[in-house]
Amino acid sequence: AYTWLKTAVAEGMIDEETITAAVEKLFETRFRLGMFDDDCEYDDIPFDVIECEKHLDIARRMAQESMVLLKNNGVLPLKRDAKVAVIGPNADSFSILLGNYNGLPSKYYTLLRGLQQYNDVIFSRGCVIHESKDNLHWNWTSTKEAIVAARNADVVILCMGIDPFFEGEEADIYSSSLSGDKPDLEIPKIQRDLYDEIIKLGKPVVFVNVSGSCLNLAKQKKECDAIIQCFYPGAMGGLALADIIFGEISPSGRLPVTFYETTDALPDFSDYSMENRTYKFYKGTPVFEFGHG
């Protein structure tokens, strides 16, 4: 946007007064923060507090409180000596910890690494997060590996969903045809195929959904023993998930959005009326309602 502001002014699409009003608001905030003072308090923060234990503990607690236990038929919490298989493309992903508008932590726990602090789990990635022609053979062999891992476990933790490269403003760079929007509410097909193969085995399944927004979890609601909505949990996300799954803490999060099964009944995205949208006006039955947990 900023690259074309001068052109927009020259074309009469926006006037300088509007730009000035926006800039004044931004600078008012910066002045109030003391960013132009010689004694700005933020300049005095020592470097050694970055990623200090106190802040890492806060990050862990924030992740714990943001995760939502959507379903549990009694399979959770797991015992620490249970034979656990951790399967899925989001299990050992660094990117799903971060969302976007983030720095890069030097200390972090992926979901897998966090679970490994409690249990000597069996791990298989199982598939890639999104399908492409280049990885078809790899996916076939990896699915077989995941099935073997699940067969040798008492319980399976499936870590699936999407990632920040598939949704959000920064996704413009990676999925230009969609401009960072999802085409639908479905988990990518390649993951759904793996999911079906694991469910066929009849093992207890804890489904960990990673996404910054609603995905269709209707099938998981029927078939899985437990479901945790993980969102993008931050650097300590893996430890927080493990704390919940192994009963170190009791999950307290509630859904901040409605989880629909499909967008068919929703208004077009360009329709700004609220008819049949959100928990207030939706006339259908959501998979999980706003506030559930």
Short mmCIF file of C-alpha atoms in Angstrom, two decimals:
data_model
loop_
_atom_site.label_atom_id
_atom_site.label_comp_id
_atom_site.label_asym_id
_atom_site.label_seq_id
_atom_site.Cartn_x
_atom_site.Cartn_y
_atom_site.Cartn_z
CA ALA A 1 0.00 0.00 0.00
CA TYR A 2 2.71 2.49 0.97
CA THR A 3 4.52 2.05 -2.34
CA TRP A 4 1.51 3.44 -4.20
CA LEU A 5 0.31 6.18 -1.84
CA LYS A 6 1.92 8.98 -3.86
CA THR A 7 0.37 7.61 -7.02
CA ALA A 8 -3.01 7.33 -5.27
CA VAL A 9 -2.81 11.00 -4.24
CA ALA A 10 -1.82 12.03 -7.77
CA GLU A 11 -4.76 10.07 -9.20
CA GLY A 12 -7.16 11.64 -6.72
CA MET A 13 -7.97 8.30 -5.08
CA ILE A 14 -7.02 9.63 -1.62
CA ASP A 15 -6.22 13.09 -0.31
CA GLU A 16 -3.24 14.18 1.75
CA GLU A 17 -5.46 15.16 4.68
CA THR A 18 -6.56 11.54 5.13
CA ILE A 19 -2.96 10.37 5.09
CA THR A 20 -1.96 13.08 7.56
CA ALA A 21 -4.73 12.06 9.98
CA ALA A 22 -3.53 8.46 9.90
CA VAL A 23 0.12 9.44 10.41
CA GLU A 24 -0.77 11.72 13.34
CA LYS A 25 -2.51 8.84 15.10
CA LEU A 26 0.53 6.63 14.64
CA PHE A 27 2.96 9.25 15.88
CA GLU A 28 0.77 10.16 18.85
CA THR A 29 1.10 6.58 20.04
CA ARG A 30 4.85 6.58 19.45
CA PHE A 31 5.26 9.82 21.40
CA ARG A 32 3.19 8.42 24.26
CA LEU A 33 5.49 5.39 24.33
CA GLY A 34 8.44 7.73 24.73
CA MET A 35 10.14 6.61 21.54
CA PHE A 36 11.54 10.09 20.85
CA ASP A 37 12.70 10.86 24.40
CA ASP A 38 16.34 10.73 25.42
CA ASP A 39 15.38 8.70 28.50
CA CYS A 40 13.00 6.24 26.82
CA GLU A 41 12.43 3.42 29.33
CA TYR A 42 12.49 0.80 26.57
CA ASP A 43 16.08 1.71 25.68
CA ASP A 44 17.12 0.69 29.18
CA ILE A 45 15.81 -2.88 29.01
CA PRO A 46 18.88 -5.12 29.23
CA PHE A 47 19.41 -7.77 26.56
CA ASP A 48 19.74 -10.55 29.10
CA VAL A 49 16.00 -10.43 29.94
CA ILE A 50 15.15 -11.62 26.43
CA GLU A 51 13.99 -15.25 26.66
CA CYS A 52 14.70 -15.27 30.39
CA GLU A 53 13.05 -17.98 32.49
CA LYS A 54 10.33 -15.63 33.74
CA HIS A 55 9.28 -14.73 30.20
CA LEU A 56 9.43 -18.33 28.98
CA ASP A 57 7.18 -19.32 31.89
CA ILE A 58 4.71 -16.64 30.85
CA ALA A 59 4.80 -17.87 27.25
CA ARG A 60 4.10 -21.41 28.46
CA ARG A 61 1.17 -20.27 30.59
CA MET A 62 -0.28 -18.20 27.74
CA ALA A 63 -0.15 -21.24 25.47
CA GLN A 64 -1.75 -23.44 28.14
CA GLU A 65 -4.63 -21.01 28.61
CA SER A 66 -5.23 -20.48 24.88
CA MET A 67 -5.58 -24.16 23.93
CA VAL A 68 -9.14 -25.46 23.91
CA LEU A 69 -10.20 -28.98 24.86
CA LEU A 70 -13.09 -29.49 22.42
CA LYS A 71 -13.79 -33.13 23.27
CA ASN A 72 -12.65 -35.76 25.75
CA ASN A 73 -14.39 -39.09 26.27
CA GLY A 74 -12.08 -39.90 29.18
CA VAL A 75 -8.94 -40.82 27.24
CA LEU A 76 -7.20 -37.74 28.66
CA PRO A 77 -5.07 -37.26 30.59
CA LEU A 78 -2.66 -39.91 29.30
CA LYS A 79 -0.47 -41.85 31.67
CA ARG A 80 3.23 -41.13 31.36
CA ASP A 81 4.03 -44.77 30.70
CA ALA A 82 1.49 -45.12 27.87
CA LYS A 83 2.80 -46.22 24.46
CA VAL A 84 2.14 -43.11 22.38
CA ALA A 85 2.52 -42.52 18.64
CA VAL A 86 2.72 -38.89 17.55
CA ILE A 87 1.78 -38.57 13.88
CA GLY A 88 1.20 -35.69 11.49
CA PRO A 89 2.91 -32.89 9.55
CA ASN A 90 2.38 -30.31 12.29
CA ALA A 91 3.91 -32.43 15.05
CA ASP A 92 7.49 -31.25 14.59
CA SER A 93 6.84 -28.00 12.71
CA PHE A 94 8.60 -24.84 13.87
CA SER A 95 6.44 -22.53 11.74
CA ILE A 96 3.15 -23.50 13.40
CA LEU A 97 4.41 -22.16 16.71
CA LEU A 98 4.70 -18.65 15.40
CA GLY A 99 1.64 -17.50 13.49
CA ASN A 100 2.84 -14.26 11.91
CA TYR A 101 3.93 -10.82 13.14
CA ASN A 102 6.54 -12.61 15.20
CA GLY A 103 10.19 -12.72 16.04
CA LEU A 104 12.22 -15.91 15.85
CA PRO A 105 12.78 -17.57 19.23
CA SER A 106 16.06 -19.34 19.94
CA LYS A 107 14.41 -21.44 22.66
CA TYR A 108 11.31 -23.33 21.59
CA TYR A 109 9.44 -26.62 21.77
CA THR A 110 7.54 -28.03 18.82
CA LEU A 111 4.52 -30.16 19.73
CA LEU A 112 6.63 -33.30 19.35
CA ARG A 113 9.55 -31.97 21.42
CA GLY A 114 7.18 -30.95 24.19
CA LEU A 115 5.51 -34.36 24.31
CA GLN A 116 8.92 -36.00 24.42
CA GLN A 117 9.56 -34.27 27.75
CA TYR A 118 6.86 -36.51 29.25
CA ASN A 119 7.02 -39.71 27.23
CA ASP A 120 9.33 -41.64 24.92
CA VAL A 121 6.90 -41.31 22.00
CA ILE A 122 7.05 -42.96 18.59
CA PHE A 123 7.05 -40.31 15.85
CA SER A 124 6.06 -40.36 12.19
CA ARG A 125 5.38 -37.30 10.09
CA GLY A 126 2.98 -39.33 7.97
CA CYS A 127 2.53 -36.81 5.17
CA VAL A 128 3.34 -33.26 4.14
CA ILE A 129 0.98 -30.49 5.12
CA HIS A 130 -0.11 -29.68 1.56
CA GLU A 131 -0.06 -31.99 -1.44
CA SER A 132 2.13 -31.41 -4.49
CA LYS A 133 3.14 -33.53 -7.46
CA ASP A 134 6.74 -33.64 -6.23
CA ASN A 135 6.04 -35.59 -3.05
CA LEU A 136 3.57 -38.30 -4.07
CA HIS A 137 6.03 -41.21 -3.68
CA TRP A 138 7.36 -39.85 -0.40
CA ASN A 139 3.82 -39.57 0.93
CA TRP A 140 3.00 -43.17 0.03
CA THR A 141 6.00 -44.53 1.94
CA SER A 142 5.49 -42.10 4.82
CA THR A 143 1.85 -43.12 5.25
CA LYS A 144 2.95 -46.75 5.58
CA GLU A 145 5.46 -45.70 8.24
CA ALA A 146 2.72 -43.84 10.15
CA ILE A 147 0.46 -46.89 10.09
CA VAL A 148 3.26 -49.04 11.54
CA ALA A 149 3.86 -46.45 14.27
CA ALA A 150 0.16 -46.35 15.18
CA ARG A 151 -0.10 -50.15 15.29
CA ASN A 152 2.69 -50.25 17.85
CA ALA A 153 1.09 -47.70 20.17
CA ASP A 154 -1.69 -47.72 22.77
CA VAL A 155 -2.89 -44.27 21.73
CA VAL A 156 -2.27 -41.98 18.75
CA ILE A 157 -1.83 -38.20 18.90
CA LEU A 158 -2.60 -36.80 15.43
CA CYS A 159 -1.14 -33.32 14.88
CA MET A 160 -2.82 -31.93 11.76
CA GLY A 161 -4.44 -28.77 10.41
CA ILE A 162 -2.86 -25.91 8.48
CA ASP A 163 -0.04 -23.44 9.03
CA PRO A 164 0.66 -19.69 8.81
CA PHE A 165 1.81 -20.04 5.18
CA PHE A 166 -1.72 -21.14 4.26
CA GLU A 167 -3.67 -18.39 6.00
CA GLY A 168 -3.07 -14.83 7.12
CA GLU A 169 -1.70 -11.68 5.52
CA GLU A 170 1.83 -13.00 5.07
CA ALA A 171 0.38 -15.87 3.03
CA ASP A 172 0.03 -13.40 0.13
CA ILE A 173 3.62 -14.27 -0.67
CA TYR A 174 3.02 -18.01 -0.80
CA SER A 175 -0.55 -18.42 -2.07
CA SER A 176 -1.13 -15.41 -4.29
CA SER A 177 -4.17 -16.92 -5.98
CA LEU A 178 -5.97 -16.92 -2.64
CA SER A 179 -4.32 -13.83 -1.11
CA GLY A 180 -3.95 -15.52 2.23
CA ASP A 181 -7.56 -16.74 2.38
CA LYS A 182 -8.53 -20.40 2.69
CA PRO A 183 -10.52 -21.88 -0.22
CA ASP A 184 -12.76 -23.76 2.23
CA LEU A 185 -12.89 -25.04 5.81
CA GLU A 186 -11.39 -28.44 5.09
CA ILE A 187 -8.14 -29.89 6.39
CA PRO A 188 -5.92 -30.48 3.31
CA LYS A 189 -6.87 -33.67 1.46
CA ILE A 190 -3.51 -35.38 1.88
CA GLN A 191 -3.95 -35.14 5.65
CA ARG A 192 -7.54 -36.34 5.48
CA ASP A 193 -6.34 -39.43 3.60
CA LEU A 194 -3.76 -40.15 6.31
CA TYR A 195 -6.37 -39.52 9.00
CA ASP A 196 -8.71 -42.11 7.46
CA GLU A 197 -5.94 -44.73 7.41
CA ILE A 198 -5.13 -44.15 11.08
CA ILE A 199 -8.79 -44.19 12.17
CA LYS A 200 -9.24 -47.58 10.45
CA LEU A 201 -6.84 -49.11 12.98
CA GLY A 202 -9.29 -48.59 15.82
CA LYS A 203 -6.76 -47.06 18.19
CA PRO A 204 -7.74 -44.29 20.64
CA VAL A 205 -6.99 -41.00 18.87
CA VAL A 206 -6.27 -37.56 20.33
CA PHE A 207 -6.68 -35.08 17.48
CA VAL A 208 -4.64 -31.88 17.82
CA ASN A 209 -5.86 -29.28 15.33
CA VAL A 210 -3.46 -26.47 14.48
CA SER A 211 -4.99 -23.42 12.81
CA GLY A 212 -5.55 -19.75 13.41
CA SER A 213 -9.17 -20.02 12.31
CA CYS A 214 -12.11 -22.39 11.98
CA LEU A 215 -11.66 -25.75 10.25
CA ASN A 216 -14.30 -28.41 9.69
CA LEU A 217 -13.85 -30.89 12.55
CA ALA A 218 -17.22 -32.64 12.17
CA LYS A 219 -15.62 -35.98 11.35
CA GLN A 220 -13.13 -35.73 14.20
CA LYS A 221 -15.97 -34.85 16.57
CA LYS A 222 -17.63 -38.18 15.72
CA GLU A 223 -14.57 -40.40 15.44
CA CYS A 224 -11.82 -39.17 17.77
CA ASP A 225 -11.60 -39.75 21.50
CA ALA A 226 -10.32 -36.26 22.24
CA ILE A 227 -9.82 -33.02 20.28
CA ILE A 228 -7.57 -30.10 21.23
CA GLN A 229 -7.63 -26.83 19.28
CA CYS A 230 -4.05 -25.65 19.45
CA PHE A 231 -4.08 -22.44 17.36
CA TYR A 232 -0.49 -21.14 16.88
CA PRO A 233 0.78 -21.49 20.43
CA GLY A 234 4.14 -19.72 20.55
CA ALA A 235 7.65 -20.85 21.45
CA MET A 236 6.58 -22.90 24.48
CA GLY A 237 3.58 -24.41 22.70
CA GLY A 238 4.89 -27.96 22.72
CA LEU A 239 5.37 -27.97 26.48
CA ALA A 240 1.92 -26.44 27.00
CA LEU A 241 0.28 -29.14 24.88
CA ALA A 242 2.13 -31.85 26.79
CA ASP A 243 1.08 -30.28 30.10
CA ILE A 244 -2.56 -30.67 29.04
CA ILE A 245 -2.32 -34.12 27.46
CA PHE A 246 -0.47 -35.65 30.41
CA GLY A 247 -2.62 -33.93 33.03
CA GLU A 248 -0.13 -31.51 34.51
CA ILE A 249 -2.71 -28.73 34.12
CA SER A 250 -6.44 -28.64 33.50
CA PRO A 251 -7.29 -26.92 30.17
CA SER A 252 -9.31 -23.74 30.56
CA GLY A 253 -9.50 -22.24 27.06
CA ARG A 254 -12.78 -21.45 25.26
CA LEU A 255 -13.34 -20.99 21.53
CA PRO A 256 -13.18 -17.31 20.49
CA VAL A 257 -14.89 -18.12 17.17
CA THR A 258 -17.62 -20.40 15.83
CA PHE A 259 -16.49 -23.62 14.12
CA TYR A 260 -18.72 -24.36 11.12
CA GLU A 261 -18.90 -27.54 9.04
CA THR A 262 -19.14 -25.68 5.72
CA THR A 263 -19.35 -22.16 4.32
CA ASP A 264 -22.35 -23.04 2.13
CA ALA A 265 -24.87 -21.35 4.41
CA LEU A 266 -22.69 -18.33 5.21
CA PRO A 267 -23.06 -15.00 3.37
CA ASP A 268 -20.52 -14.12 0.71
CA PHE A 269 -17.35 -12.73 2.27
CA SER A 270 -17.98 -9.36 0.62
CA ASP A 271 -21.42 -9.17 2.27
CA TYR A 272 -20.93 -7.12 5.43
CA SER A 273 -24.34 -7.92 6.90
CA MET A 274 -24.22 -10.26 9.88
CA GLU A 275 -27.17 -12.38 8.77
CA ASN A 276 -26.50 -16.08 9.43
CA ARG A 277 -22.96 -15.32 10.59
CA THR A 278 -21.22 -15.77 13.97
CA TYR A 279 -22.67 -17.24 17.13
CA LYS A 280 -25.22 -14.43 17.38
CA PHE A 281 -26.96 -14.90 14.05
CA TYR A 282 -26.02 -18.32 12.66
CA LYS A 283 -29.19 -20.36 12.08
CA GLY A 284 -27.56 -23.75 11.58
CA THR A 285 -25.87 -26.08 14.03
CA PRO A 286 -22.14 -25.37 14.39
CA VAL A 287 -19.62 -28.17 14.87
CA PHE A 288 -18.37 -26.33 17.94
CA GLU A 289 -20.04 -23.16 19.13
CA PHE A 290 -18.40 -19.92 20.24
CA GLY A 291 -17.32 -20.30 23.87
CA HIS A 292 -17.12 -24.09 23.75
CA GLY A 293 -14.37 -25.78 25.72
#
